[in-house]
Amino acid sequence: MDETPTGLFDAYHGDFEHIIQGVKNKLDKEVLEQYGEQRKATLRRVEIELDEADDLVSQLEIEVQGIPASIRPQYAARLKQSKIDMNRLKRVAKDMHAKVSRGELLGPGGSFARSDDPYDDERTTLLAGTHILTDGSRRLDNATRIALETETLGADILRNLAEDRERIENSRDTLQRADTSIDRASKTLKNMIRQMYKQRFILSGLGVVLVIVVLVILYFKLIRH
């Protein structure tokens, strides 16, 4: 599996598309061909699959943040379209589920009938409110999970920065010690050079003295003799 941000995004998006296509098939075909408990069971599976799709969308939101800015817009557009598709299917599923809960689904014909019960609107509102609360709770859980993951990532980044700072400070100390050692070595070399020139001067003086002594000896030996 490609572990790069784009590779992970594509993998999660592929899983999302597979789930969404299955939901579409159930809502557009299977639910309309079923009735009774079989239809309710299909709608329950739809809800489970939409929850999985919602989790994948949350993961896509995380992965898109790690994609390079130069290509991020095209992936952000795919994420936006995924949210639109998922929300549309959620509305359709909620509407069908509400009608099933009210007992408004007919038999094998698969069509939806209107009820004359004066409390239908109130029950529909209550059911819709329950679904909204459930959906809101799930989204809050996802947001909390994302916040915790972001907090953990931030802590890791801060820890890495602290380690990098420590390494830089250690390197700076090492350079300072090396600079001090170089200064000491430079002073030592200068002293050695001065000593060398001093020794050369002394040796040169001794050489001149020896030459003079030799000349004086020769003078007295050869000329004054």
XYZ file of C-alpha atoms in Angstrom:
225
model
C 0.000 0.000 0.000
C 1.287 3.439 -0.951
C 2.049 5.219 2.350
C 2.368 8.703 0.792
C -0.390 11.259 1.587
C -1.806 11.043 -1.952
C -1.601 7.251 -1.927
C -3.468 7.016 1.378
C -6.042 9.530 0.163
C -6.657 7.528 -3.018
C -6.945 4.295 -1.021
C -9.477 5.741 1.436
C -11.366 7.441 -1.391
C -11.574 4.139 -3.267
C -13.060 2.467 -0.181
C -15.493 5.371 0.169
C -16.644 5.087 -3.467
C -17.156 1.344 -3.058
C -19.359 1.862 0.026
C -21.309 4.736 -1.571
C -22.020 2.669 -4.681
C -23.358 -0.134 -2.510
C -25.610 2.331 -0.649
C -26.916 3.729 -3.945
C -27.780 0.245 -5.173
C -29.668 -0.507 -1.960
C -31.626 2.766 -1.950
C -32.348 2.941 -5.681
C -33.175 -0.725 -6.242
C -33.231 -3.139 -3.313
C -35.349 -1.020 -0.942
C -37.909 -0.332 -3.652
C -38.207 -4.051 -4.437
C -38.522 -5.154 -0.797
C -41.111 -4.723 1.930
C -41.630 -5.397 5.582
C -38.754 -6.628 7.723
C -36.565 -7.289 4.714
C -36.770 -3.615 3.739
C -36.063 -2.514 7.325
C -33.011 -4.771 7.454
C -31.696 -3.260 4.213
C -32.146 0.262 5.577
C -30.277 -0.729 8.733
C -27.389 -1.960 6.581
C -27.512 1.343 4.720
C -27.137 3.235 8.005
C -24.138 1.112 9.006
C -22.476 1.637 5.627
C -23.115 5.395 5.783
C -21.437 5.454 9.204
C -18.422 3.722 7.650
C -18.464 6.243 4.803
C -18.581 9.077 7.348
C -15.504 7.682 9.086
C -13.699 7.492 5.738
C -14.589 11.132 5.009
C -13.061 12.089 8.365
C -9.917 10.183 7.402
C -9.868 11.926 4.010
C -10.008 15.283 5.819
C -6.895 14.296 7.769
C -4.979 12.989 4.755
C -5.724 16.018 2.541
C -3.863 18.233 5.038
C -0.647 16.314 4.367
C -0.854 16.623 0.564
C 1.538 19.200 -0.996
C -0.106 22.592 -1.519
C 0.586 22.503 -5.257
C -1.808 19.583 -5.842
C -4.019 19.862 -2.750
C -6.935 21.742 -4.475
C -7.836 18.813 -6.741
C -7.950 16.437 -3.760
C -9.923 18.980 -1.733
C -12.464 19.100 -4.586
C -12.798 15.303 -4.484
C -13.299 15.483 -0.721
C -16.000 18.134 -1.126
C -17.855 16.060 -3.731
C -17.624 13.005 -1.470
C -19.278 14.960 1.340
C -22.043 16.121 -1.017
C -22.728 12.565 -2.215
C -22.737 11.176 1.310
C -25.049 13.891 2.707
C -27.495 13.407 -0.158
C -27.668 9.682 0.467
C -28.076 10.319 4.200
C -31.133 12.489 3.517
C -32.656 9.857 1.256
C -31.960 7.088 3.791
C -33.439 9.148 6.658
C -36.586 9.857 4.672
C -37.080 6.184 3.830
C -36.284 5.095 7.375
C -38.775 7.600 8.800
C -41.511 6.270 6.555
C -40.685 2.695 7.513
C -40.844 3.651 11.195
C -44.311 5.152 10.653
C -45.460 2.012 8.891
C -46.094 3.899 5.625
C -44.325 1.468 3.316
C -46.614 -0.640 1.204
C -46.112 -4.253 0.156
C -44.255 -5.732 -2.771
C -45.046 -2.750 -4.994
C -42.373 -0.864 -3.121
C -44.034 2.560 -3.397
C -44.617 4.972 -0.514
C -48.125 5.895 0.604
C -49.345 9.032 2.346
C -51.042 8.671 5.712
C -54.064 10.572 7.040
C -52.850 10.282 10.638
C -52.867 13.871 12.062
C -49.797 13.049 14.171
C -47.666 12.046 11.176
C -45.917 15.410 10.919
C -45.113 15.427 14.637
C -43.748 11.881 14.543
C -41.740 12.701 11.416
C -40.274 15.762 13.135
C -39.376 13.719 16.228
C -37.764 10.989 14.143
C -35.852 13.552 12.108
C -34.721 15.228 15.322
C -33.539 11.896 16.710
C -31.532 11.212 13.564
C -30.055 14.707 13.679
C -29.002 14.230 17.312
C -27.504 10.831 16.517
C -25.660 12.241 13.525
C -24.474 15.217 15.567
C -23.187 12.922 18.313
C -21.308 10.826 15.771
C -19.794 13.921 14.197
C -18.801 15.196 17.640
C -17.075 11.879 18.346
C -15.251 12.114 15.014
C -14.245 15.716 15.729
C -12.962 14.690 19.167
C -10.969 11.842 17.655
C -9.484 14.151 15.018
C -8.630 16.727 17.707
C -6.861 14.051 19.779
C -4.938 12.839 16.738
C -3.980 16.428 15.909
C -2.886 17.013 19.505
C -0.731 13.876 19.415
C 0.785 14.952 16.097
C 1.494 18.407 17.503
C 3.168 16.910 20.574
C 5.362 14.740 18.332
C 6.345 17.785 16.269
C 7.201 19.789 19.402
C 9.252 16.885 20.744
C 11.140 16.607 17.444
C 11.770 20.358 17.435
C 13.105 20.176 20.998
C 15.450 17.330 19.999
C 16.618 19.306 16.945
C 17.243 22.362 19.127
C 19.271 20.276 21.560
C 21.345 18.862 18.707
C 21.947 22.356 17.332
C 23.019 23.627 20.763
C 25.369 20.651 21.161
C 26.832 21.348 17.722
C 27.290 25.011 18.637
C 29.098 24.047 21.848
C 31.298 21.661 19.889
C 32.146 24.403 17.387
C 32.958 26.812 20.213
C 35.277 24.249 21.807
C 36.882 23.583 18.422
C 37.336 27.340 17.886
C 39.001 27.639 21.310
C 41.297 24.711 20.480
C 42.193 26.300 17.141
C 43.055 29.593 18.870
C 45.292 27.761 21.329
C 46.985 25.834 18.532
C 47.495 29.071 16.586
C 49.141 30.725 19.579
C 51.369 27.670 20.085
C 52.449 27.760 16.421
C 53.225 31.464 16.659
C 55.373 30.857 19.734
C 57.166 27.995 17.967
C 57.832 30.213 14.937
C 59.227 32.967 17.159
C 61.458 30.449 18.930
C 62.639 29.122 15.551
C 63.584 32.614 14.323
C 65.313 33.331 17.648
C 67.330 30.109 17.368
C 68.221 30.935 13.761
C 69.444 34.384 14.843
C 71.556 32.908 17.638
C 73.006 30.240 15.336
C 73.767 32.883 12.685
C 75.536 35.007 15.313
C 77.561 32.051 16.499
C 78.514 31.290 12.901
C 79.736 34.834 12.314
C 81.750 34.755 15.545
C 83.350 31.449 14.521
C 84.261 32.836 11.092
C 85.876 35.896 12.692
C 87.805 33.727 15.146
C 89.044 31.510 12.297
C 90.124 34.554 10.269
C 91.941 36.037 13.247
C 93.750 32.758 13.867
C 94.744 32.515 10.206
C 95.924 36.081 10.250
C 98.226 35.523 13.169
C 99.398 32.169 11.849
C 100.128 33.125 8.264
C 100.758 36.826 8.137
C 102.346 37.700 11.494
C 104.474 34.565 11.557
